[in-house]
């Protein structure tokens, strides 16, 4: 997959002290990318837009 042009942003729910932080790139057509802020060269998770929306909706139930 060509990830050129992915615009990464830190999740609004990530900790501010360098702890559990993730970055999301949702600007590419048909895919949402997720990676660990502390290990940017590590693995990247790929989600379809519908799956990502479902995950976010589910995660919001834990507020």
XYZ file of C-alpha atoms in Angstrom:
63
model
C 0.000 0.000 0.000
C 1.254 3.454 -0.875
C 1.218 5.537 2.308
C 2.813 8.554 0.662
C 0.882 11.613 1.735
C -0.426 10.125 4.972
C -0.992 12.985 7.421
C -0.476 11.634 10.916
C -2.093 13.232 13.941
C -1.915 12.254 17.577
C -5.136 10.813 18.956
C -7.029 13.251 21.166
C -7.276 10.503 23.801
C -3.525 9.809 23.908
C -1.696 10.571 27.118
C 0.337 13.752 27.240
C 3.224 12.331 29.238
C 4.798 10.076 26.603
C 2.817 7.060 27.748
C 0.139 5.359 25.707
C -0.010 7.376 22.501
C -1.277 6.494 19.059
C -1.302 8.395 15.799
C -4.001 8.197 13.146
C -3.879 9.044 9.439
C -7.373 9.235 7.986
C -6.735 11.341 4.905
C -6.032 8.523 2.423
C -8.926 7.195 0.337
C -10.447 3.952 1.591
C -8.153 3.358 4.575
C -7.410 4.592 8.095
C -3.885 3.990 9.432
C -2.923 3.688 13.101
C 0.564 3.503 14.637
C 2.297 3.752 18.018
C 3.743 7.230 18.579
C 6.731 5.787 20.457
C 7.556 3.333 17.638
C 6.771 5.117 14.386
C 8.905 2.684 12.395
C 7.080 -0.298 13.902
C 3.909 -1.856 12.581
C 0.947 0.027 11.196
C -2.649 -1.123 11.516
C -4.927 -0.689 8.497
C -8.693 -0.249 8.886
C -11.443 0.263 6.358
C -13.440 3.438 7.036
C -16.545 1.554 8.217
C -14.515 -0.673 10.563
C -12.731 2.398 11.949
C -16.017 4.229 12.569
C -17.309 1.153 14.390
C -14.170 0.957 16.530
C -14.357 4.653 17.455
C -18.063 4.360 18.319
C -17.330 1.316 20.514
C -14.357 3.018 22.197
C -16.514 6.028 23.088
C -18.704 3.780 25.240
C -15.764 3.496 27.711
C -15.572 7.185 28.617
